[in-house]
XYZ file of C-alpha atoms in Angstrom:
375
model
C 101.822 100.688 95.803
C 101.167 100.003 92.061
C 103.845 99.655 89.384
C 102.165 102.485 87.336
C 102.737 104.711 90.392
C 106.304 103.573 90.926
C 107.092 104.327 87.393
C 105.585 107.703 87.342
C 107.693 108.642 90.269
C 110.916 107.485 88.452
C 110.186 109.574 85.600
C 108.708 112.499 87.449
C 111.313 115.113 86.374
C 111.455 114.738 82.637
C 109.827 118.141 81.976
C 112.194 119.531 84.492
C 115.149 118.850 82.419
C 113.944 120.807 79.324
C 112.877 123.777 81.820
C 116.065 123.849 83.522
C 118.319 123.589 80.223
C 116.198 126.646 78.630
C 116.733 128.590 81.917
C 120.496 127.805 81.954
C 120.969 128.483 78.396
C 119.330 132.020 78.799
C 121.536 132.662 81.903
C 124.703 131.758 80.059
C 123.860 133.755 76.990
C 123.275 136.784 79.004
C 126.354 136.233 81.062
C 128.610 135.951 78.119
C 126.969 138.845 76.086
C 127.833 136.670 72.970
C 124.683 137.841 71.232
C 126.336 137.678 67.665
C 127.082 133.838 68.028
C 125.054 131.456 65.838
C 122.581 129.357 67.295
C 124.839 126.158 66.800
C 127.769 128.126 68.567
C 125.768 129.106 71.387
C 124.465 125.645 71.934
C 127.950 124.269 71.774
C 129.249 126.849 74.151
C 126.460 126.237 76.613
C 127.212 122.566 76.597
C 130.899 123.148 77.221
C 130.104 125.528 80.133
C 127.545 122.971 81.549
C 130.060 120.132 81.198
C 132.982 122.114 82.678
C 130.763 123.151 85.755
C 129.730 119.469 86.308
C 133.374 118.221 86.460
C 133.979 120.422 89.607
C 131.221 119.031 91.336
C 131.566 116.185 94.073
C 131.382 112.582 92.686
C 131.227 113.907 89.084
C 133.290 110.779 87.892
C 131.142 108.163 89.714
C 127.884 109.778 88.549
C 128.825 109.941 84.852
C 129.689 106.211 85.108
C 126.471 105.583 86.899
C 124.447 107.299 84.290
C 125.964 105.136 81.519
C 125.311 101.922 83.322
C 122.018 103.214 84.275
C 121.060 103.568 80.609
C 121.912 99.922 80.177
C 120.228 98.370 83.257
C 116.917 100.083 82.551
C 116.767 99.324 78.860
C 114.345 96.398 78.302
C 115.672 96.068 74.870
C 119.023 94.970 76.152
C 119.729 91.478 76.807
C 118.763 90.423 80.428
C 122.412 89.114 81.228
C 123.969 92.266 80.105
C 121.439 94.372 82.157
C 122.114 92.292 85.233
C 125.970 92.820 84.979
C 125.337 96.696 84.309
C 123.168 96.627 87.383
C 125.922 94.892 89.684
C 128.336 97.409 88.440
C 126.201 100.341 88.980
C 125.285 99.276 92.435
C 129.055 98.812 93.213
C 129.758 102.287 91.687
C 127.320 104.114 93.867
C 127.816 102.003 97.063
C 129.319 104.249 99.889
C 128.411 107.392 98.173
C 124.503 107.129 98.461
C 124.385 109.752 101.254
C 126.108 112.371 99.090
C 124.456 111.676 95.925
C 120.875 110.837 96.659
C 119.697 114.464 96.968
C 120.717 115.148 93.102
C 117.896 114.699 90.694
C 119.824 112.488 88.225
C 121.470 110.247 90.876
C 118.029 110.018 92.692
C 116.340 108.420 89.614
C 119.493 106.083 89.155
C 118.930 105.014 92.847
C 115.168 104.445 92.433
C 116.066 102.189 89.409
C 118.509 100.189 91.478
C 115.593 99.718 94.060
C 112.953 98.776 91.334
C 115.226 96.435 89.231
C 117.943 95.524 91.563
C 118.137 91.933 93.469
C 116.891 91.817 97.147
C 120.591 91.612 98.116
C 121.262 94.947 96.090
C 118.207 96.563 97.453
C 118.875 95.934 101.070
C 122.580 97.158 100.611
C 121.173 100.604 99.277
C 118.576 100.707 102.132
C 120.918 99.930 104.846
C 123.466 102.527 103.679
C 120.703 105.201 103.744
C 119.607 104.096 107.211
C 119.545 107.076 109.522
C 118.871 109.638 106.703
C 115.343 108.803 105.611
C 113.913 112.063 107.582
C 116.279 114.387 105.422
C 115.734 112.421 102.299
C 111.974 112.783 102.417
C 112.323 116.642 102.700
C 113.856 116.814 99.347
C 112.025 117.075 96.089
C 113.937 114.289 94.434
C 115.151 111.822 97.194
C 111.674 111.567 98.721
C 110.818 109.125 96.134
C 113.797 107.050 97.249
C 112.131 106.807 100.456
C 108.955 105.419 99.185
C 110.738 103.073 96.827
C 112.693 101.518 99.927
C 109.511 101.196 101.780
C 107.883 99.300 98.722
C 110.761 96.967 97.773
C 112.448 96.392 101.244
C 109.738 95.284 103.665
C 112.304 94.132 106.240
C 113.427 97.845 106.635
C 109.958 99.272 107.038
C 109.882 99.218 110.784
C 113.224 100.829 111.167
C 112.326 103.539 108.508
C 109.001 104.428 110.325
C 110.909 104.675 113.627
C 113.200 107.236 112.089
C 110.093 109.688 111.589
C 108.845 109.260 115.188
C 108.619 112.431 117.060
C 108.634 114.623 113.843
C 105.303 113.854 112.201
C 103.484 116.921 112.984
C 106.474 118.950 111.530
C 106.689 116.940 108.500
C 102.935 116.684 107.577
C 103.147 120.488 106.956
C 106.358 120.142 104.727
C 105.781 120.483 100.999
C 107.769 117.119 100.024
C 107.929 115.216 103.282
C 103.953 115.407 103.745
C 103.435 112.919 100.969
C 105.871 110.491 102.365
C 104.426 110.444 105.682
C 100.848 110.002 104.405
C 101.964 107.114 102.397
C 103.420 105.599 105.323
C 100.283 106.049 107.236
C 98.002 104.547 104.393
C 100.300 101.772 103.146
C 103.015 100.822 105.068
C 102.305 101.291 108.772
C 100.556 98.520 110.798
C 97.730 99.328 113.108
C 100.056 99.833 116.183
C 102.343 102.370 114.044
C 99.297 104.150 112.613
C 98.225 104.840 116.170
C 101.548 106.149 116.975
C 101.611 108.506 114.123
C 98.203 109.798 115.268
C 99.099 110.301 118.738
C 101.937 112.666 118.067
C 98.999 115.215 117.175
C 97.838 114.902 120.911
C 101.066 116.822 122.330
C 104.058 116.153 124.380
C 101.979 115.659 127.524
C 100.075 112.714 126.170
C 103.358 111.234 124.529
C 105.221 111.329 128.068
C 102.148 109.686 129.731
C 102.101 106.977 127.041
C 105.552 106.067 127.646
C 104.604 105.344 131.358
C 101.363 103.346 130.435
C 101.912 101.769 126.933
C 98.085 100.781 127.108
C 96.982 104.558 127.512
C 94.476 105.835 125.031
C 93.145 109.300 124.821
C 89.689 108.151 125.685
C 90.989 106.626 128.916
C 93.024 109.690 129.687
C 89.992 112.071 129.331
C 87.836 109.648 131.445
C 90.466 109.143 134.320
C 92.026 112.608 134.321
C 89.862 115.180 132.835
C 92.000 118.024 134.106
C 94.455 117.078 131.389
C 91.536 117.183 128.491
C 91.732 120.949 127.978
C 95.461 121.158 127.417
C 95.476 118.206 124.913
C 92.244 119.521 122.972
C 93.743 123.001 122.885
C 97.072 121.752 121.437
C 95.248 119.488 118.867
C 93.033 122.543 117.686
C 95.863 124.724 117.310
C 97.971 122.349 115.399
C 95.139 121.425 113.014
C 94.641 125.025 112.247
C 98.191 125.280 111.403
C 97.911 122.418 109.105
C 94.858 123.606 107.243
C 96.665 127.046 106.896
C 99.711 124.986 105.209
C 97.279 123.627 102.734
C 97.998 119.863 103.937
C 94.336 119.127 104.070
C 94.313 116.319 101.372
C 96.202 113.830 103.356
C 94.339 110.696 105.021
C 96.224 111.111 108.384
C 95.170 114.756 108.688
C 91.544 113.462 108.092
C 91.921 111.033 110.950
C 93.173 113.557 113.281
C 90.472 116.073 112.184
C 88.055 113.316 112.532
C 89.255 112.407 116.255
C 89.468 116.076 117.317
C 85.787 116.685 116.269
C 84.803 113.475 118.041
C 86.200 114.622 121.271
C 85.748 118.404 120.980
C 82.894 120.622 122.440
C 81.142 122.942 120.205
C 83.235 125.915 121.600
C 86.520 123.924 121.060
C 85.457 123.051 117.489
C 84.080 126.410 116.480
C 87.381 128.155 115.193
C 88.477 125.032 113.424
C 84.997 124.597 111.731
C 85.186 128.233 110.441
C 88.226 127.590 108.775
C 87.218 124.450 107.188
C 84.036 126.152 105.968
C 86.354 128.528 103.641
C 88.057 125.722 101.925
C 86.876 123.254 99.115
C 85.524 120.104 100.880
C 86.495 117.916 97.874
C 90.013 117.617 99.368
C 88.310 115.753 102.406
C 85.727 113.470 101.078
C 87.958 110.525 99.679
C 88.487 109.097 103.015
C 85.842 107.848 105.605
C 87.145 110.170 108.223
C 87.379 113.065 105.966
C 83.907 112.593 104.635
C 82.686 112.404 108.380
C 84.511 116.072 108.748
C 83.110 117.475 105.597
C 79.488 116.439 106.793
C 80.390 117.846 110.224
C 81.414 121.278 108.480
C 78.179 121.358 106.354
C 75.910 120.599 109.232
C 77.282 123.492 111.154
C 77.280 125.990 108.359
C 74.563 128.583 107.696
C 72.439 128.646 104.601
C 74.706 130.911 102.867
C 77.887 129.070 103.676
C 76.132 125.648 102.733
C 75.319 127.357 99.376
C 78.915 128.267 98.756
C 80.043 124.980 99.994
C 78.050 123.069 97.522
C 78.924 125.348 94.589
C 82.427 124.582 95.220
C 81.764 120.865 94.650
C 80.485 121.219 91.127
C 83.942 121.089 89.280
C 84.850 117.919 91.359
C 81.539 116.188 91.053
C 81.942 113.401 88.867
C 85.228 112.305 90.854
C 83.461 112.552 94.034
C 80.285 110.540 92.812
C 82.629 107.644 91.631
C 84.356 107.532 95.029
C 83.099 105.330 97.575
C 83.041 107.883 100.505
C 82.533 110.780 98.182
C 79.058 109.335 96.913
C 78.125 108.968 100.760
C 78.949 112.551 101.254
C 76.818 113.681 98.261
C 73.792 111.605 99.931
C 74.513 113.543 103.023
C 74.653 117.012 101.220
C 71.081 116.017 99.754
C 69.787 115.046 102.968
C 71.174 118.148 104.842
C 70.342 120.931 102.123
C 66.943 122.549 102.201
C 67.716 124.741 98.904
C 66.352 122.135 96.203
C 66.831 124.603 93.510
C 70.739 124.860 94.251
C 71.039 121.083 94.775
C 69.455 120.588 91.369
C 71.622 122.997 89.591
C 74.790 122.093 91.508
C 74.349 118.103 91.735
C 71.314 116.619 90.219
C 71.386 118.207 86.648
C 74.991 116.854 86.180
C 74.091 113.486 87.805
C 71.161 112.935 85.452
C 72.933 114.094 82.346
C 75.433 111.175 82.855
C 72.887 108.904 84.645
C 73.827 105.870 82.223
C 77.342 106.076 83.332
C 76.717 106.530 87.038
C 73.981 103.747 87.192
C 76.587 101.128 86.574
C 78.771 102.272 89.270
C 78.484 100.830 92.629
C 79.370 104.071 94.258
C 77.491 106.558 92.070
C 74.276 104.729 91.987
C 73.955 105.418 95.927
C 72.441 108.736 94.738
C 69.556 107.449 92.743
C 68.730 104.737 95.231
C 68.693 107.616 97.936
C 66.296 109.754 95.903
C 63.997 106.788 95.294
C 63.728 105.929 98.933
């Protein structure tokens, strides 16, 4: 994961601070009914009330101390030795309390900084203390970033963390916060064997049980050797994927891979309901991965003229991003090949393409369109 992405995660809640303060201020003003107070008095009263409430919260003293140390530890203008000392004291302050404080917004950001700037020993101390709680952490809008930080900075812990998620992948990929963690595990941190394990959870409990008996079992081998089990597994996959589409979790690479595998094994009648659902969504969410691009082209190929028109029109606002993407550009070539409506293609794709041809022609992905047209 890039440093830029990590920094974005660490500072993700700056806007939320001002929004919460404004909301809290309004609430306190309405509650006290002190409409005659001056703005300065209201602000002072608000701060007093806020501080009073905080003091009654668990670990208040530790978090207050940690915040002061955090400001020093992350300040690059401070002497390196002083920052190191602050980091050491900071880790000692929060040690033993990580499970209690990690779900809080401020504390979550402090822990993320410790993982980013701490020594390998300090990072491992934090990661080890949180062991066993990574699933619950991933389901929180603040602490989910702690999980991805540990995965990034503590490679020795990755296998243990990934194992904590086993058996819960289907549920978590539909969760608004945990889904991004699961997909990052799939794309960035899981090895080939672990990726396969994540995918196989979508095949259902029957396959998982059989896999425990025969470690070398694949879904292809099962369908070939025991075709009577095929219908149950395909029905389970279809129902699960429809639920995922309904939840709006279609942007994830893991979902693209499972959709790809389902369409690869499915008969036209088995795929019909899912294909119909996919026709109603913006396919731009799919085309940034190889498997997603395959799924999007399958949907387009099985759509009627009116549906194709709607699908292509839906791409227009995302066109430049799609054209610059490796698999997005291949998808556009597929659209040009499949579409009979040349007027629509010209308006929805080619007009914008040729308008920025000088930019697109120097991009290795976007130039595929002009090369296709010249063939």
